[in-house]
Short mmCIF file of C-alpha atoms in Angstrom, two decimals:
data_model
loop_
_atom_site.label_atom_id
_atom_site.label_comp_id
_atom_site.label_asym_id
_atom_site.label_seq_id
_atom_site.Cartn_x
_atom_site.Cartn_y
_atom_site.Cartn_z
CA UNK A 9 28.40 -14.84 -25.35
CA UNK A 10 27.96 -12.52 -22.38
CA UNK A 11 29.39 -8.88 -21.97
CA UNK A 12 30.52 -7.61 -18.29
CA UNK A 13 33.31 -10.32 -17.79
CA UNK A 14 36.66 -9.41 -16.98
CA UNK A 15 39.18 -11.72 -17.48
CA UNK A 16 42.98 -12.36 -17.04
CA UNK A 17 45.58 -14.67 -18.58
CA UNK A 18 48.16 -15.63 -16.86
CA UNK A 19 51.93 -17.35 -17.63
CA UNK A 20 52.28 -20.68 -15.66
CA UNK A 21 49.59 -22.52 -13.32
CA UNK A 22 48.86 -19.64 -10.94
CA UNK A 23 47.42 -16.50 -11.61
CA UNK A 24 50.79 -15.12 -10.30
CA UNK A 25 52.87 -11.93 -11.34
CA UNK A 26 51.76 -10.06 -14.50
CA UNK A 27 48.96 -10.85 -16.55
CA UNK A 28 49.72 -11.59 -20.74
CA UNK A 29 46.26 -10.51 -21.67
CA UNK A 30 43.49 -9.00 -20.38
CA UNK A 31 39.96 -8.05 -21.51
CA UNK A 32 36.28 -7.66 -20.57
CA UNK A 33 34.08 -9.89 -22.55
CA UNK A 34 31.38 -8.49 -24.84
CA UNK A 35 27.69 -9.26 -26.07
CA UNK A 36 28.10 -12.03 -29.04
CA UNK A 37 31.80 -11.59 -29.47
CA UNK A 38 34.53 -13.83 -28.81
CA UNK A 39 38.25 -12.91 -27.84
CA UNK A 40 41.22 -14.18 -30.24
CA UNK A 41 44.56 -14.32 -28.51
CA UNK A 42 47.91 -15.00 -29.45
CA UNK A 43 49.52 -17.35 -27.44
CA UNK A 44 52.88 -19.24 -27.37
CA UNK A 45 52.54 -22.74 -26.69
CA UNK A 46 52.96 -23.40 -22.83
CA UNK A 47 51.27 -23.35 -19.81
CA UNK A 48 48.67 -20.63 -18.88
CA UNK A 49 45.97 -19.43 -16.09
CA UNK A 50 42.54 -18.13 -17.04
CA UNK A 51 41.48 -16.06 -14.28
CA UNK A 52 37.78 -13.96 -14.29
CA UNK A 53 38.48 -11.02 -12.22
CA UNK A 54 34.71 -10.41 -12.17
CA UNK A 55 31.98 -11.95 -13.39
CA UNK A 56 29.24 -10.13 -15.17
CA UNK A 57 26.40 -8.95 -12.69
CA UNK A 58 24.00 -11.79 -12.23
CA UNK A 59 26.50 -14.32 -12.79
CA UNK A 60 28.83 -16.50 -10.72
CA UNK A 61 32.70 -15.97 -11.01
CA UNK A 62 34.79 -19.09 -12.18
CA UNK A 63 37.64 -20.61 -10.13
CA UNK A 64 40.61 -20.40 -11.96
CA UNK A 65 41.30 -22.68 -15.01
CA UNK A 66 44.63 -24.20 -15.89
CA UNK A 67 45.01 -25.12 -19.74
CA UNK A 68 48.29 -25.51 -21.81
CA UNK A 69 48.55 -24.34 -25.53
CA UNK A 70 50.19 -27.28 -27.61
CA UNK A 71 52.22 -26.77 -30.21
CA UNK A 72 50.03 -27.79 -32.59
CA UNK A 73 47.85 -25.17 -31.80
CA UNK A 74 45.04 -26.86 -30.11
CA UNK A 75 44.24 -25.98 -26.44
CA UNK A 76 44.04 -28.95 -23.37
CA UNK A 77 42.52 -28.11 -19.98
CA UNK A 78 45.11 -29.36 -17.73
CA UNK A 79 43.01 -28.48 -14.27
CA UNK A 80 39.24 -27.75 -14.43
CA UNK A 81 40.03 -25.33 -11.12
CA UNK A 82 38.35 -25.69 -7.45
CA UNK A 83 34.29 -25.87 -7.19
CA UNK A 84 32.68 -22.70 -7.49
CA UNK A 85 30.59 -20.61 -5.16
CA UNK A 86 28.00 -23.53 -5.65
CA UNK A 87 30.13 -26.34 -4.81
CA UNK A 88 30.12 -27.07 -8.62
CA UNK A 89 32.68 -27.84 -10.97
CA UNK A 90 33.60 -25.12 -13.86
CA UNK A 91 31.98 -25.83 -16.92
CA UNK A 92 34.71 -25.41 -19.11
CA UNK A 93 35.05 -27.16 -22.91
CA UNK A 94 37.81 -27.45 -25.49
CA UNK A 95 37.46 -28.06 -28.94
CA UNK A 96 40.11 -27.06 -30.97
CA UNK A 97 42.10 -24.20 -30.37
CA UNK A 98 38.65 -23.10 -28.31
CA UNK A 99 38.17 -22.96 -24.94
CA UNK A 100 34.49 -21.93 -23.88
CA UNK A 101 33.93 -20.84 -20.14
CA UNK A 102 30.77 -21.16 -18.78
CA UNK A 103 29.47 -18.33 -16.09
CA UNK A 104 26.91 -20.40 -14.31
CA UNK A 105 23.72 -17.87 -13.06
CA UNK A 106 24.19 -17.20 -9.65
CA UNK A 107 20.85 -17.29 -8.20
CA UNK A 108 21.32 -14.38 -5.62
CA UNK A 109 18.19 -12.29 -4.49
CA UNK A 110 17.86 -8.82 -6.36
CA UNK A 111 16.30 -6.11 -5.14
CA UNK A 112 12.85 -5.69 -6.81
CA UNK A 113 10.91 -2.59 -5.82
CA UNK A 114 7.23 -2.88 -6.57
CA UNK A 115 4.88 0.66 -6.91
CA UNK A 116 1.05 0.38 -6.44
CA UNK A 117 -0.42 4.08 -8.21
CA UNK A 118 -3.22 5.26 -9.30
CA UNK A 119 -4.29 6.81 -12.54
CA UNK A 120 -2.48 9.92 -11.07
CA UNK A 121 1.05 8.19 -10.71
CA UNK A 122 0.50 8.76 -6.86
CA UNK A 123 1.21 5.88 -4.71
CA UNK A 124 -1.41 4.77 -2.92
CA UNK A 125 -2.04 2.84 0.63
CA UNK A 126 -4.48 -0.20 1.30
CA UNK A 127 -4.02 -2.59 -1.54
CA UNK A 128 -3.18 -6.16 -0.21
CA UNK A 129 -0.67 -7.89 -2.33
CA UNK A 130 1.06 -11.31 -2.12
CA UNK A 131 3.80 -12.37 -4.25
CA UNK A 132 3.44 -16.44 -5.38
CA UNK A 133 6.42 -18.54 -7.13
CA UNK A 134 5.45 -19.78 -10.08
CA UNK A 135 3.05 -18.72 -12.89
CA UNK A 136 0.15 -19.08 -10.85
CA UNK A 137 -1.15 -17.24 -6.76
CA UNK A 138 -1.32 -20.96 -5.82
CA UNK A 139 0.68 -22.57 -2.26
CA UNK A 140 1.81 -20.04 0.22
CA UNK A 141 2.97 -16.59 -0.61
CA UNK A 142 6.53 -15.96 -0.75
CA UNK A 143 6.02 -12.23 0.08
CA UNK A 144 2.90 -10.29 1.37
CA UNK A 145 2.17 -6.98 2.18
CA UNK A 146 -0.28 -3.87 2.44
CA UNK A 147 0.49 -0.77 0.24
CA UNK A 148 1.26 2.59 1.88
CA UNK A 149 0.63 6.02 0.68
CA UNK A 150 3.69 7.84 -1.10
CA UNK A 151 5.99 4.55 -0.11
CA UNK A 152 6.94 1.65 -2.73
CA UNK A 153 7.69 -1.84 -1.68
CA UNK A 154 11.39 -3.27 -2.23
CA UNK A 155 11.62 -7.41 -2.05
CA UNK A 156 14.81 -9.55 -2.62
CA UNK A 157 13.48 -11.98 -5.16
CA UNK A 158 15.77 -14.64 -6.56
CA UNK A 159 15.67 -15.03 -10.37
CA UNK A 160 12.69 -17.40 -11.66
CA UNK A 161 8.73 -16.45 -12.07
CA UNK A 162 6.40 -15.07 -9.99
CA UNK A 163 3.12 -13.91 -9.67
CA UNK A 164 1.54 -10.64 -8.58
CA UNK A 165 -1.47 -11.20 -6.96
CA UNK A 166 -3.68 -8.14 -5.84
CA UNK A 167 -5.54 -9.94 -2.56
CA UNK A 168 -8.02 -6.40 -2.63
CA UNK A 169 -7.81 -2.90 -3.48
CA UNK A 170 -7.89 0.29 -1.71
CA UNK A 171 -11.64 1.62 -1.41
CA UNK A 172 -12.70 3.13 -4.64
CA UNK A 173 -10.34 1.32 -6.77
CA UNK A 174 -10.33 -1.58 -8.59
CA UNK A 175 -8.38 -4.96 -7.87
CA UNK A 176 -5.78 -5.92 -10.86
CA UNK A 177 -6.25 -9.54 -12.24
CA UNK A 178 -2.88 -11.61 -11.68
CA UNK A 179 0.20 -10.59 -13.51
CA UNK A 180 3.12 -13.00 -14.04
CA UNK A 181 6.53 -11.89 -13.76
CA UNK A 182 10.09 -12.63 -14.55
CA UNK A 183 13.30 -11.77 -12.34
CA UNK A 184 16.36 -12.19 -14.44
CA UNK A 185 19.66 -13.05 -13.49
CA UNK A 186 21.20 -9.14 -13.99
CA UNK A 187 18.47 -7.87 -11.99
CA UNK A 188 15.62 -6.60 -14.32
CA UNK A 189 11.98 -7.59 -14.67
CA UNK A 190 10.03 -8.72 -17.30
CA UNK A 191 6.08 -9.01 -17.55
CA UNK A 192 5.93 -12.36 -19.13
CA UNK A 193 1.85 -12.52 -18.64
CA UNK A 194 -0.05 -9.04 -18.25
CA UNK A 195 -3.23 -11.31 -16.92
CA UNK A 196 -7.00 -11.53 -17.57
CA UNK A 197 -8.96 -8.31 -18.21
CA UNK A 198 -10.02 -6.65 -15.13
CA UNK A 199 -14.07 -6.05 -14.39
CA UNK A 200 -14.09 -3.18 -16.76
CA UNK A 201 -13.31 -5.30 -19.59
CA UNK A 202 -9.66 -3.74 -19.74
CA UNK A 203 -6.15 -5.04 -19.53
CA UNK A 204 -4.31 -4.14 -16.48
CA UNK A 205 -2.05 -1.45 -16.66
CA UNK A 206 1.48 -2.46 -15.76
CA UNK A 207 5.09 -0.85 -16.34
CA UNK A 208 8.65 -2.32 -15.85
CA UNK A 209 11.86 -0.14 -15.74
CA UNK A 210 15.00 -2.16 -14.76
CA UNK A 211 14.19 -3.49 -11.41
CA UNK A 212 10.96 -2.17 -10.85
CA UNK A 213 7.63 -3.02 -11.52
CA UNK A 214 4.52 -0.29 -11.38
CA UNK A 215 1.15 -1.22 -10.78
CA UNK A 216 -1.65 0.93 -11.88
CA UNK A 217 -4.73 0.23 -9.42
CA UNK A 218 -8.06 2.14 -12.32
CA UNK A 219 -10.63 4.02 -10.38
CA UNK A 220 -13.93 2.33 -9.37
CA UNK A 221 -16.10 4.39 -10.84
CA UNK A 222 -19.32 2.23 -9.49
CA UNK A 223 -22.24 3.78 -7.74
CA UNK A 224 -21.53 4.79 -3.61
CA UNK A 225 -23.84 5.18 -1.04
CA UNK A 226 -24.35 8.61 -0.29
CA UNK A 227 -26.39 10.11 2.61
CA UNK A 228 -28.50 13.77 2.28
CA UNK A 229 -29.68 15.10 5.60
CA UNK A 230 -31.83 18.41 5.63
CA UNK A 231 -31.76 20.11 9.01
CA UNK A 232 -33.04 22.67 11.04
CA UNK A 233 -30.65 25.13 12.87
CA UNK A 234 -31.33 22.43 15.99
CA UNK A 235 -30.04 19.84 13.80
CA UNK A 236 -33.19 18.21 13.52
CA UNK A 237 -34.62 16.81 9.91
CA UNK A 238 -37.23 18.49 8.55
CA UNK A 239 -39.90 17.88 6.22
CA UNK A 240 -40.72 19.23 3.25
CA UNK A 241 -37.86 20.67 1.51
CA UNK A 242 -38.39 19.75 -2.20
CA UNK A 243 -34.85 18.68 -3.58
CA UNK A 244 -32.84 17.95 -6.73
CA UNK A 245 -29.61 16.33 -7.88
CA UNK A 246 -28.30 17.25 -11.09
CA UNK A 247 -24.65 15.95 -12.65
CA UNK A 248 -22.23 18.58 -12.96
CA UNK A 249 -21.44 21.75 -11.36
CA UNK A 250 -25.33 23.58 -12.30
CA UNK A 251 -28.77 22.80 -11.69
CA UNK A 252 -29.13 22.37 -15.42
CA UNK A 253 -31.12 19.29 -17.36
CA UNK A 254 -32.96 16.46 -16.11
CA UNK A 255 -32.29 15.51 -12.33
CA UNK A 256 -30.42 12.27 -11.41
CA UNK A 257 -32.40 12.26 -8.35
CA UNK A 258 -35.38 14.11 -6.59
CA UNK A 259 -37.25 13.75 -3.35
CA UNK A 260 -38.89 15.74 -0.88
CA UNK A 261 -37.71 15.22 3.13
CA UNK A 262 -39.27 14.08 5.76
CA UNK A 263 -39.32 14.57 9.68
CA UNK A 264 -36.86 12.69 11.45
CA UNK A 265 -35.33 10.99 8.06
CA UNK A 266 -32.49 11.37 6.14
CA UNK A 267 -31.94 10.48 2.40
CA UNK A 268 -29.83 7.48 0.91
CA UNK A 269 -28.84 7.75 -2.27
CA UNK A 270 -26.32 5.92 -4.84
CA UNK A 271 -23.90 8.32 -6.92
CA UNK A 272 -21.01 7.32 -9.21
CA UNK A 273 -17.81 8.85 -8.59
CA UNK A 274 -18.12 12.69 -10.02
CA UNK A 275 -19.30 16.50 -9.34
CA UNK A 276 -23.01 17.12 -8.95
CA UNK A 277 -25.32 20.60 -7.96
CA UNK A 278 -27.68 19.77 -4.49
CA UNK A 279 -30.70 22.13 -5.93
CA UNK A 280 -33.50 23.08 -3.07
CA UNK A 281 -36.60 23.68 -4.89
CA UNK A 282 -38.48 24.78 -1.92
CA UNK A 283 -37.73 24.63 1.66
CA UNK A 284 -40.46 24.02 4.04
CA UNK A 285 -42.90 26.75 5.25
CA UNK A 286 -40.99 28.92 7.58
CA UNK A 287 -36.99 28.13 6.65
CA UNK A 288 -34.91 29.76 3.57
CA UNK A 289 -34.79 28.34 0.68
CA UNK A 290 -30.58 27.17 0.17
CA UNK A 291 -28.85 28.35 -3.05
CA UNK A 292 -27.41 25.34 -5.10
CA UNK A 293 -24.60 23.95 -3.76
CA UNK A 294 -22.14 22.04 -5.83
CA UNK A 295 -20.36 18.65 -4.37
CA UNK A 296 -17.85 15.84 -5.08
CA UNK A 297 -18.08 12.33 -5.31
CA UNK A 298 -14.95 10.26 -4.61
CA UNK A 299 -13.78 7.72 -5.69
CA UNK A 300 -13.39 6.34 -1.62
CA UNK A 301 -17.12 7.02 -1.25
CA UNK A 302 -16.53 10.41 0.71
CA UNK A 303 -18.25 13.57 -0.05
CA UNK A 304 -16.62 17.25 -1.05
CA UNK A 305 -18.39 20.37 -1.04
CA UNK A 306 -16.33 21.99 -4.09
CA UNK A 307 -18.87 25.58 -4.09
CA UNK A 308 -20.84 26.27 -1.26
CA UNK A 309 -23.12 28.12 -3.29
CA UNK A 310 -24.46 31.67 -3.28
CA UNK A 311 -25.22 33.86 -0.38
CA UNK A 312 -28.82 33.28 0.84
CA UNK A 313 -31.76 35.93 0.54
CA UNK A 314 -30.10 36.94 4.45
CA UNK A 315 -26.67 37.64 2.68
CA UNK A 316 -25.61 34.71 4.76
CA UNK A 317 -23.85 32.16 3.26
CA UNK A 318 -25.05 28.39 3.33
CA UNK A 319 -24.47 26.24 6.01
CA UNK A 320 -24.00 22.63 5.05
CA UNK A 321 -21.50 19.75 6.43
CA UNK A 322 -19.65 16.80 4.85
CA UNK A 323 -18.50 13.97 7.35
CA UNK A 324 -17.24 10.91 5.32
CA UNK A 325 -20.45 10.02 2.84
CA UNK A 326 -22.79 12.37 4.47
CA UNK A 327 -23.89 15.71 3.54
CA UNK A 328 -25.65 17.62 6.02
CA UNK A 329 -27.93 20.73 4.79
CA UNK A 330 -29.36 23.16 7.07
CA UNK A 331 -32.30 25.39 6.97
CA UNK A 332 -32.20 28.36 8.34
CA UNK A 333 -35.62 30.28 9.33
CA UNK A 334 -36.65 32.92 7.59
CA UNK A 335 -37.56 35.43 9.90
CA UNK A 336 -40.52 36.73 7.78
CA UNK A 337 -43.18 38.35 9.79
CA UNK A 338 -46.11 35.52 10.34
CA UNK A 339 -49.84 37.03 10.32
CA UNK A 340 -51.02 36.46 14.41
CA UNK A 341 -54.90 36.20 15.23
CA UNK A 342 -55.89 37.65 18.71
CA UNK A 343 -59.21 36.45 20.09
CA UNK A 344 -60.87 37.83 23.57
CA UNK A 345 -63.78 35.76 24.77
CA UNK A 346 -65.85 35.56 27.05
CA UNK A 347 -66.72 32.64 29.31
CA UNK A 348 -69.34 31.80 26.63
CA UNK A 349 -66.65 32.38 24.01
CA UNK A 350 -68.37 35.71 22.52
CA UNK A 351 -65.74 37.79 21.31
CA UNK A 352 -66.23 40.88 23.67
CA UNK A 353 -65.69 44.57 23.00
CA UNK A 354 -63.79 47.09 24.91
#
């Protein structure tokens, strides 16, 4: 028994004039009616979203009490017959599923709830991403994706994730005939050993694309004021926001060479030892990993022994650190020679 179906009885073999009864059909229940013997109309006004309206139905109470469909009405919407069956003083109606598109709007977030742009999904028939794609398409940032998807299964198939995030394992769906979805298969767990993370609310379905926290490349380059490297500035990475602990990662520069190094996602301290004879030492500086691979200077440290405060540049996943000179006075030998090379007086 389905609710949402509003329904008419007529007198006679037309729904003509002024309905005897009327009613909207509920979840589980049937309708008792009393009803002379005679002819009569059933007429559905509306059917119940999701569902296709019968034609009308002529049927003629006997006087015995038992009910006889006397016309089964014209085809339906499908070029179908009713499905209509008496037994008794019965008479079940069938409302066949109509098989219309709903609107299914599809939200690829992050941990954050944020919507988020690059992640290449297809949409498969069936319980499996096998044949060709029914939909496809490439998430945008703040924007969710609305499809017309006719009721039956499907699969969600994440073709690759945004940089810095990592790809959901297939996810089988179900679109019902009112219009709602239903996860019938959450899929395999995803490289981090956990289930993906996936919400339905009526008609819509939210995707949760996790972080990546893996290792990125990340490129230090220590510079004069010419923009030139430099060698010998002794330097430290340490996780978290001081130069505290044990180092993640230590080197000293080099002339004409910058540093690659691997970072997971994260906040970290750039700590200079000691800068190279002649140029300031930097105060530590405190950075961002993202999750994207770029690079965020989150403290730029404090001022320098010049009261100045530190120059250093992020572009993408490089951070660029300059030395500045120090502008100490530098002990200068004088030597006057002769042509022999004596040193001469006077």
């Amino acid at each position: 028994e389905i609710a949402g179906a509003q329904i008419k009885i007529y007198k006679g073999d037309k729904a003509e004039g002024t309905a005897v009864e009327s009613w909207t059909s509920e979840a589980g229940k049937s309708k008792e009616l009393s009803l002379a013997p005679g002819t009569y109309t059933f007429h559905e006004e509306a059917a119940p979203t999701g569902y296709l309206k019968v034609t009308d139905i002529t049927f003629k109470v006997n006087y015995d009490g038992t009910v006889k469909v006397t016309n089964v009405g014209t085809k339906d919407a499908k070029g179908e017959d009713n499905t209509v069956v008496t037994d008794g003083s019965t008479i079940k109606v069938t409302d066949k599923d109509d098989d219309l598109p709903r609107k299914i709007t599809f939200s690829k977030v992050s941990l954050g709830g944020t919507e988020i742009a690059g992640a290449q999904i297809k949409i498969y028939k069936g319980d499996k991403a096998e044949g060709t794609a029914v939909e496809s398409w490439t998430s945008e940032a703040g924007k969710s994706k609305d499809l017309n998807l006719a009721p039956g299964t499907y699969t969600f198939h994440e073709e690759a994730a945004p940089t810095g995030y990592l790809k959901v394992t297939d996810i089988t769906f179900q679109v019902k005939t009112d219009g709602t979805v239903a996860v019938t298969n959450v899929g395999e767990k995803d490289s981090k050993g956990e289930e993906n993370k996936v919400v339905t609310n009526g008609s819509t379905v939210t995707v949760t694309d996790k972080d990546d926290d893996s290792p990125k490349a990340i490129t230090f380059s220590k510079v004069n004021l010419g923009g030139t490297e430099i060698a010998g500035a002794q330097i430290k990475i340490y996780k978290g926001d001081k130069a505290e602990g044990t180092a993640v990662e230590s080197w000293t520069s080099e002339a004409g060479k910058s540093k690659d190094l691997n970072l997971a996602p994260g906040t970290y301290t750039f700590h200079e030892e000691a800068a190279p004879t002649g140029y300031l030492k930097v105060t530590d500086i405190t950075f961002q990993v993202k999750h994207d691979g770029t690079v965020e200077v989150t403290n730029v440290g404090e001022k320098d022994s010049k009261g100045e405060e530190n120059k250093v540049a992020t572009n993408g996943s490089t951070v660029t650190v300059t030395d500045k000179d120090d502008d100490l006075p530098r002990k200068i030998t004088f030597s006057k020679v002769s042509l022999g090379g004596t040193e001469i007086a006077g």
